[in-house]
mmCIF file of N, CA and C in Angstrom:
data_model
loop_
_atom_site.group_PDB
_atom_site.id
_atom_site.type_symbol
_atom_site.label_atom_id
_atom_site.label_comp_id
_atom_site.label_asym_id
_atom_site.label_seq_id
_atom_site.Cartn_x
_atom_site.Cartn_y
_atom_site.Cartn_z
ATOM 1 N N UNK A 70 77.467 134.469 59.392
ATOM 2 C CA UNK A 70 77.295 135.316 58.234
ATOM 3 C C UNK A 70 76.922 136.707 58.716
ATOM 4 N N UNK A 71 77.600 137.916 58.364
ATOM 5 C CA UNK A 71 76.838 139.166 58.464
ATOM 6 C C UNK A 71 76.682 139.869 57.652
ATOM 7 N N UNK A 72 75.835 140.540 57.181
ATOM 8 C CA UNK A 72 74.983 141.588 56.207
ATOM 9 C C UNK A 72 74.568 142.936 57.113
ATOM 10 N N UNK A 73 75.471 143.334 55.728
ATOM 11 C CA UNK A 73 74.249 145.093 56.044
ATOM 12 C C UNK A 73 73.303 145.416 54.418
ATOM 13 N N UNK A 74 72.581 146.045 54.866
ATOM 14 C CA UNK A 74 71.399 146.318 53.951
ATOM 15 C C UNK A 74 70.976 147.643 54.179
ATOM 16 N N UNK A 75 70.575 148.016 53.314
ATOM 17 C CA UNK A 75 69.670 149.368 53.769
ATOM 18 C C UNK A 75 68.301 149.053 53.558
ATOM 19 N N UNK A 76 67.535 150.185 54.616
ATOM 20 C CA UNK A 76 65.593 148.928 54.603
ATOM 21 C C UNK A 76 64.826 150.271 53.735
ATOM 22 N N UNK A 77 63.714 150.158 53.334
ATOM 23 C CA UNK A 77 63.274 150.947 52.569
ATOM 24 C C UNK A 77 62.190 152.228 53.569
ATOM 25 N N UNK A 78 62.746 153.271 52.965
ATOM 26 C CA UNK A 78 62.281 154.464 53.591
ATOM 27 C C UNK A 78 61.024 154.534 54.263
ATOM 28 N N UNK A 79 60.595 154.857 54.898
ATOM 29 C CA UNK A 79 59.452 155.471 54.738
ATOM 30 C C UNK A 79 58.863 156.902 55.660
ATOM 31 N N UNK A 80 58.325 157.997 55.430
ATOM 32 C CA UNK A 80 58.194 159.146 55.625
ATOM 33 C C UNK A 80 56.681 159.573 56.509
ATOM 34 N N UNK A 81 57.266 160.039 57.380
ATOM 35 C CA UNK A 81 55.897 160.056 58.585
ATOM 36 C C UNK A 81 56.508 160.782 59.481
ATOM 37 N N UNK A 82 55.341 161.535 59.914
ATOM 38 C CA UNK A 82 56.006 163.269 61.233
ATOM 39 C C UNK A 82 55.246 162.344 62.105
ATOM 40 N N UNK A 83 56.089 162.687 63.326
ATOM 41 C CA UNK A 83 55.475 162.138 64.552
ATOM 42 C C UNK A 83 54.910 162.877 65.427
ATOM 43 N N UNK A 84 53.750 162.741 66.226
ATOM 44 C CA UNK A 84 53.602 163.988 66.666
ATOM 45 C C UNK A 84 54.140 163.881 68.360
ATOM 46 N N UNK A 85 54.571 164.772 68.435
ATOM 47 C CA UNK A 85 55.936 164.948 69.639
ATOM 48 C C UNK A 85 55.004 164.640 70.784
ATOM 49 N N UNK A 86 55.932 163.605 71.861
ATOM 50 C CA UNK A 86 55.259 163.057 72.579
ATOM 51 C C UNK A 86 55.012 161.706 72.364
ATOM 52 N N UNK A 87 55.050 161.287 71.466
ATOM 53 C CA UNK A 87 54.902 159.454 70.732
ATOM 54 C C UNK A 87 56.232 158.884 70.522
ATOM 55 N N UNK A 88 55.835 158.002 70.922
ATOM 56 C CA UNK A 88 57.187 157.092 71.304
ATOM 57 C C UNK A 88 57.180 156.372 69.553
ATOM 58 N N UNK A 89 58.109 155.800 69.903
ATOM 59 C CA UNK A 89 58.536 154.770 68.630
ATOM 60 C C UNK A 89 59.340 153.744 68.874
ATOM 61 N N UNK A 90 58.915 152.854 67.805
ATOM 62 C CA UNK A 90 59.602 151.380 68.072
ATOM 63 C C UNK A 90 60.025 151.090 66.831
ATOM 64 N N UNK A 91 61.226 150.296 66.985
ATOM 65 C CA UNK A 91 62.013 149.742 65.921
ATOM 66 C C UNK A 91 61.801 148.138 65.664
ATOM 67 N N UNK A 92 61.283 147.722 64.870
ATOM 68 C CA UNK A 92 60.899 146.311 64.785
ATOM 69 C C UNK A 92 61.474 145.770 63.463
ATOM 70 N N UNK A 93 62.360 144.536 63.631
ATOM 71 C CA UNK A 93 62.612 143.741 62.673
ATOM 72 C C UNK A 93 61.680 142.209 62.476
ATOM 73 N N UNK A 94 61.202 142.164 61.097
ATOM 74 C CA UNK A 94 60.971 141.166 60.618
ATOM 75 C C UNK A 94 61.292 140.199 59.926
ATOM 76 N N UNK A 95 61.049 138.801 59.288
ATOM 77 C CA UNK A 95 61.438 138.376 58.836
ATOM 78 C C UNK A 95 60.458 137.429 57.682
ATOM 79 N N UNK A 96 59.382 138.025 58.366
ATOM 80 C CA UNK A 96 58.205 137.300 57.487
ATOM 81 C C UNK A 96 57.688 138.364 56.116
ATOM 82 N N UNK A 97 58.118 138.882 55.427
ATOM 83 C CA UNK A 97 57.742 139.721 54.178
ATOM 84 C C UNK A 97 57.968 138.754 53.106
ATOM 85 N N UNK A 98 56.715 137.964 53.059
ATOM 86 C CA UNK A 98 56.841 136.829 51.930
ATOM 87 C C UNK A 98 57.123 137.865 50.504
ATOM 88 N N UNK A 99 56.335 138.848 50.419
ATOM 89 C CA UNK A 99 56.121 139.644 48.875
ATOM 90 C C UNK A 99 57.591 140.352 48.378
ATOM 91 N N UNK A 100 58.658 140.322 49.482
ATOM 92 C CA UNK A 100 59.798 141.108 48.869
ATOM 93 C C UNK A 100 60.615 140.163 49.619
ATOM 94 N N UNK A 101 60.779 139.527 50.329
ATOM 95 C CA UNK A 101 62.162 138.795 50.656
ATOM 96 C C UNK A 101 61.463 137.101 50.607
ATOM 97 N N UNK A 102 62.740 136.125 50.636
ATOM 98 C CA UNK A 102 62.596 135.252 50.979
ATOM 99 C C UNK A 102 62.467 134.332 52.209
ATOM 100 N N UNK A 103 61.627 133.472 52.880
ATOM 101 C CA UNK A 103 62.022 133.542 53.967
ATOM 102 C C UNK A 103 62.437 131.907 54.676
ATOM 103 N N UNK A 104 63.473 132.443 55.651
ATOM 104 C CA UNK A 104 64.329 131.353 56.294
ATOM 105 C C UNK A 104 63.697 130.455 56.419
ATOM 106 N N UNK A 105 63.808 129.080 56.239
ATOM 107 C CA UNK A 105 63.910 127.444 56.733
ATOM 108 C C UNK A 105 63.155 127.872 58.315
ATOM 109 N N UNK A 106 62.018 126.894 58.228
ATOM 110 C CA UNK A 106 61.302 127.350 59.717
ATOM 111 C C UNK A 106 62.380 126.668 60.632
ATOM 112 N N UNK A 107 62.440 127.256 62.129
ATOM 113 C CA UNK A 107 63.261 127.288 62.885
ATOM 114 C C UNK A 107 64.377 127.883 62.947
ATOM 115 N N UNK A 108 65.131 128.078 61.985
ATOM 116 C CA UNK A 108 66.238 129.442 61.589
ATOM 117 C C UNK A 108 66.261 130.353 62.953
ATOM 118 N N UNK A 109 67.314 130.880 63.200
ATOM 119 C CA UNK A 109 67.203 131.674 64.131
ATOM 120 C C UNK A 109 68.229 132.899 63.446
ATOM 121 N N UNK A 110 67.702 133.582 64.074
ATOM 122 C CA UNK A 110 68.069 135.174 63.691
ATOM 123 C C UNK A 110 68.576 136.131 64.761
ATOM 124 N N UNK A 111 69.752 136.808 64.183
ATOM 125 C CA UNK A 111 69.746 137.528 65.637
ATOM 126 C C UNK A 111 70.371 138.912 64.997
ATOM 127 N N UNK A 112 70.280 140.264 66.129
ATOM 128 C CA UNK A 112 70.889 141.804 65.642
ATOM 129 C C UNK A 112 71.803 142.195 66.460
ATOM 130 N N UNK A 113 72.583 142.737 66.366
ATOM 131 C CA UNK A 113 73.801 142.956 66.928
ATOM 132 C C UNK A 113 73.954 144.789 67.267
ATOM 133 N N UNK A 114 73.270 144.951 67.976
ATOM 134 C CA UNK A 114 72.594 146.431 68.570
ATOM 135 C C UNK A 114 73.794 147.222 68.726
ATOM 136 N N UNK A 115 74.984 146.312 69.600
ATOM 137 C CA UNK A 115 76.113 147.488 69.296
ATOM 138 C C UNK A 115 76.419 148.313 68.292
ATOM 139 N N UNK A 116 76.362 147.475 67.511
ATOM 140 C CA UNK A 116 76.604 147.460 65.590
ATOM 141 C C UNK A 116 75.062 148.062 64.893
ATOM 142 N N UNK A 117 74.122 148.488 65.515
ATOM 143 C CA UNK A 117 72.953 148.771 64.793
ATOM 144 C C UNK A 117 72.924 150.804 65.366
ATOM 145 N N UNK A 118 72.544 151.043 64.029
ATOM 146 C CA UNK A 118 72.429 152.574 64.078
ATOM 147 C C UNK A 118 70.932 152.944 63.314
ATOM 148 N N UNK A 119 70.461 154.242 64.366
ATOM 149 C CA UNK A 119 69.104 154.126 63.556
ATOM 150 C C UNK A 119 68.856 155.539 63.155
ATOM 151 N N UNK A 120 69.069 156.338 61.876
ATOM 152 C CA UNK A 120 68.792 157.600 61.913
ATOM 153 C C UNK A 120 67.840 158.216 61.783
ATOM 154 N N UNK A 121 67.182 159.196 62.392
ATOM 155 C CA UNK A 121 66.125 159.820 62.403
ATOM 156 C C UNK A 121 66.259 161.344 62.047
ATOM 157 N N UNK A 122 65.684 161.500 61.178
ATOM 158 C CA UNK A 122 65.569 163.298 60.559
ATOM 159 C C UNK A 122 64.920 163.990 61.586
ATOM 160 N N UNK A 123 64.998 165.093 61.777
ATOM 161 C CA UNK A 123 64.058 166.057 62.770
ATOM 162 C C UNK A 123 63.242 166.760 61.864
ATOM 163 N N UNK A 124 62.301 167.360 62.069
ATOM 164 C CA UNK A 124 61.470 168.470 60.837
ATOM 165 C C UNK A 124 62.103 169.643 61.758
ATOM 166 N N UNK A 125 63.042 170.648 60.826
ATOM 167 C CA UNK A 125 63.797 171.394 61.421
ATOM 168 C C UNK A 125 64.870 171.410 61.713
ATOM 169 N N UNK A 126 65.246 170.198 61.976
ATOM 170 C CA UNK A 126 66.886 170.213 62.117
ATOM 171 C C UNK A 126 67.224 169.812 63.429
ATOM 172 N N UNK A 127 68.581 170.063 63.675
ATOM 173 C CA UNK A 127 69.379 170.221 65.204
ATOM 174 C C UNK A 127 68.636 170.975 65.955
ATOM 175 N N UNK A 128 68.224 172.135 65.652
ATOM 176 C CA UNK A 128 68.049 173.262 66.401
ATOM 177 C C UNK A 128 66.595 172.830 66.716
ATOM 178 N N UNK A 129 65.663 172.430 66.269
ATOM 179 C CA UNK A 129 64.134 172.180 67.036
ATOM 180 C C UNK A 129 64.378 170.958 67.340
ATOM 181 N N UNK A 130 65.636 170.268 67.671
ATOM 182 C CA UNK A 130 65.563 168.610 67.989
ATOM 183 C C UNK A 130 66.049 169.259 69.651
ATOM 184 N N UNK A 131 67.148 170.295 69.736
ATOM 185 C CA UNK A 131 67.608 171.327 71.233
ATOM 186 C C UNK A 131 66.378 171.691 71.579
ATOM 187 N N UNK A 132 65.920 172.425 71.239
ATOM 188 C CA UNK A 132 64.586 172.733 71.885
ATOM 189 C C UNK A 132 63.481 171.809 72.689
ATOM 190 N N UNK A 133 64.010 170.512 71.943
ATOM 191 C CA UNK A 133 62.825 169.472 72.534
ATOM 192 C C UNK A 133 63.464 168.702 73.834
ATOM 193 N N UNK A 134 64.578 168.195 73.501
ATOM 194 C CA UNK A 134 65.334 167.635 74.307
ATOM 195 C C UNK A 134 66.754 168.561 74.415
ATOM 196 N N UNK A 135 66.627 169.339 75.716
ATOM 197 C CA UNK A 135 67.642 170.313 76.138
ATOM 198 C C UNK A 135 69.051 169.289 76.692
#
């Protein structure tokens, strides 16, 4: 089976220098349902895109990473 979804926003400046991590779950009892224990799950990274806004744009994203 494959699904795409879109995940719900959320809005936060990072302060430059901090790393970040992308984490999928599957345990959000309050908004999804969740799989039959043992279920296995898997992401397909080729196929996964992750967009990130800059504050500023292109041009202070060049500046950071030349």
């Amino acid at each position: 089976v494959s699904m795409t979804f879109g995940l719900e926003p959320d809005d936060q400046i990072i302060p430059a220098g901090a790393r970040l991590a992308l984490m999928v779950f599957s345990s959000d009892g309050e908004h999804t349902l969740l799989p039959p224990a043992g279920a296995r799950l898997s992401l397909d990274l080729d196929g996964t895109r992750l967009e990130l806004p800059v504050v500023g744009g292109a041009p202070a994203f060049a500046v950071q990473v030349p």
